Amino acid sequence: MNRQALHAALMEAGIPGGYYRIEGVHEPVPTPPDFLFVRRAADGEWETGGHERGRDEVLARHPDEVTACAHLLRLLV
C-alpha cells in the first residue's frame, strides 16, 4: 500500500481527514492541533508518529513507504 492507497482506505473506513496527515497526499488545512502522520525522513526512511501540542513524536521508523503506510492504517482503523 502506498500513500494514495492509504488515503483511499482511510476515506473508505470513514476516518475523519483531520485525524491524520499523509505527506504529499493529504495535508489538511488548517492544520489540526493533534493528528497522526506518515512522512519521509531526511535519511530516506519513513516515519509514523503523532503531532500533539505543536510537537511531533515519531512512534516508529520504517525502511519503506509500504511498511509505514500499513503501520498508520493499523493505528487509525
Coordinates of C-alpha atoms in Angstrom, one line a residue:
M1 CA 0.0 0.0 0.0
N2 CA 1.4 3.4 -1.0
R3 CA 0.3 6.8 0.4
Q4 CA -2.5 7.2 -2.2
A5 CA -3.9 3.8 -1.4
L6 CA -3.7 4.5 2.3
H7 CA -5.6 7.7 1.9
A8 CA -8.3 5.9 -0.1
A9 CA -8.5 3.2 2.6
L10 CA -8.9 5.7 5.4
M11 CA -11.6 7.6 3.5
E12 CA -13.4 4.3 2.8
A13 CA -13.2 3.4 6.5
G14 CA -14.8 6.8 7.4
I15 CA -11.8 8.1 9.3
P16 CA -12.1 11.9 9.5
G17 CA -9.4 13.7 7.5
G18 CA -8.4 15.8 10.5
Y19 CA -7.1 12.7 12.3
Y20 CA -4.1 12.2 10.0
R21 CA -1.6 13.8 7.7
I22 CA -0.1 11.8 4.8
E23 CA 2.9 13.7 3.4
G24 CA 2.3 14.9 -0.2
V25 CA -1.2 13.3 -0.4
H26 CA -3.4 14.5 2.5
E27 CA -2.3 17.6 4.3
P28 CA -5.4 19.2 6.0
V29 CA -5.8 23.0 6.0
P30 CA -6.0 24.4 8.5
T31 CA -3.6 22.1 10.3
P32 CA -5.4 20.3 13.1
P33 CA -3.9 20.6 16.6
D34 CA -3.4 16.9 17.0
F35 CA -3.0 14.2 14.3
L36 CA -1.1 11.1 13.3
F37 CA 1.3 11.2 10.4
V38 CA 3.4 9.3 7.9
R39 CA 6.3 11.1 6.2
R40 CA 9.7 10.5 4.6
A41 CA 12.6 11.2 7.0
A42 CA 15.7 13.2 5.9
D43 CA 17.7 9.9 5.7
G44 CA 15.2 8.4 3.2
E45 CA 13.5 6.1 5.7
W46 CA 9.8 6.6 6.6
E47 CA 8.3 7.7 9.9
T48 CA 4.9 7.3 11.5
G49 CA 4.0 9.3 14.6
G50 CA 1.8 11.8 16.2
H51 CA 1.6 15.6 16.4
E52 CA 0.3 17.0 19.6
R53 CA 0.5 20.4 21.2
G54 CA 2.8 21.7 18.4
R55 CA 5.3 18.8 18.7
D56 CA 6.0 15.8 16.6
E57 CA 6.7 12.4 18.2
V58 CA 8.0 9.7 16.0
L59 CA 6.5 6.4 17.0
A60 CA 8.3 4.2 14.5
R61 CA 10.8 4.3 11.6
H62 CA 10.3 2.1 8.6
P63 CA 12.5 1.0 5.7
D64 CA 9.9 1.8 3.0
E65 CA 6.6 3.6 2.3
V66 CA 4.6 0.3 2.2
T67 CA 5.5 -0.6 5.8
A68 CA 5.0 2.9 7.0
C69 CA 1.5 3.2 5.4
A70 CA 0.5 -0.2 6.8
H71 CA 1.5 1.0 10.3
L72 CA -0.5 4.2 10.1
L73 CA -3.5 2.3 8.8
R74 CA -3.3 -0.1 11.9
L75 CA -3.1 3.0 14.2
L76 CA -6.2 4.6 12.7
V77 CA -8.6 1.7 12.0

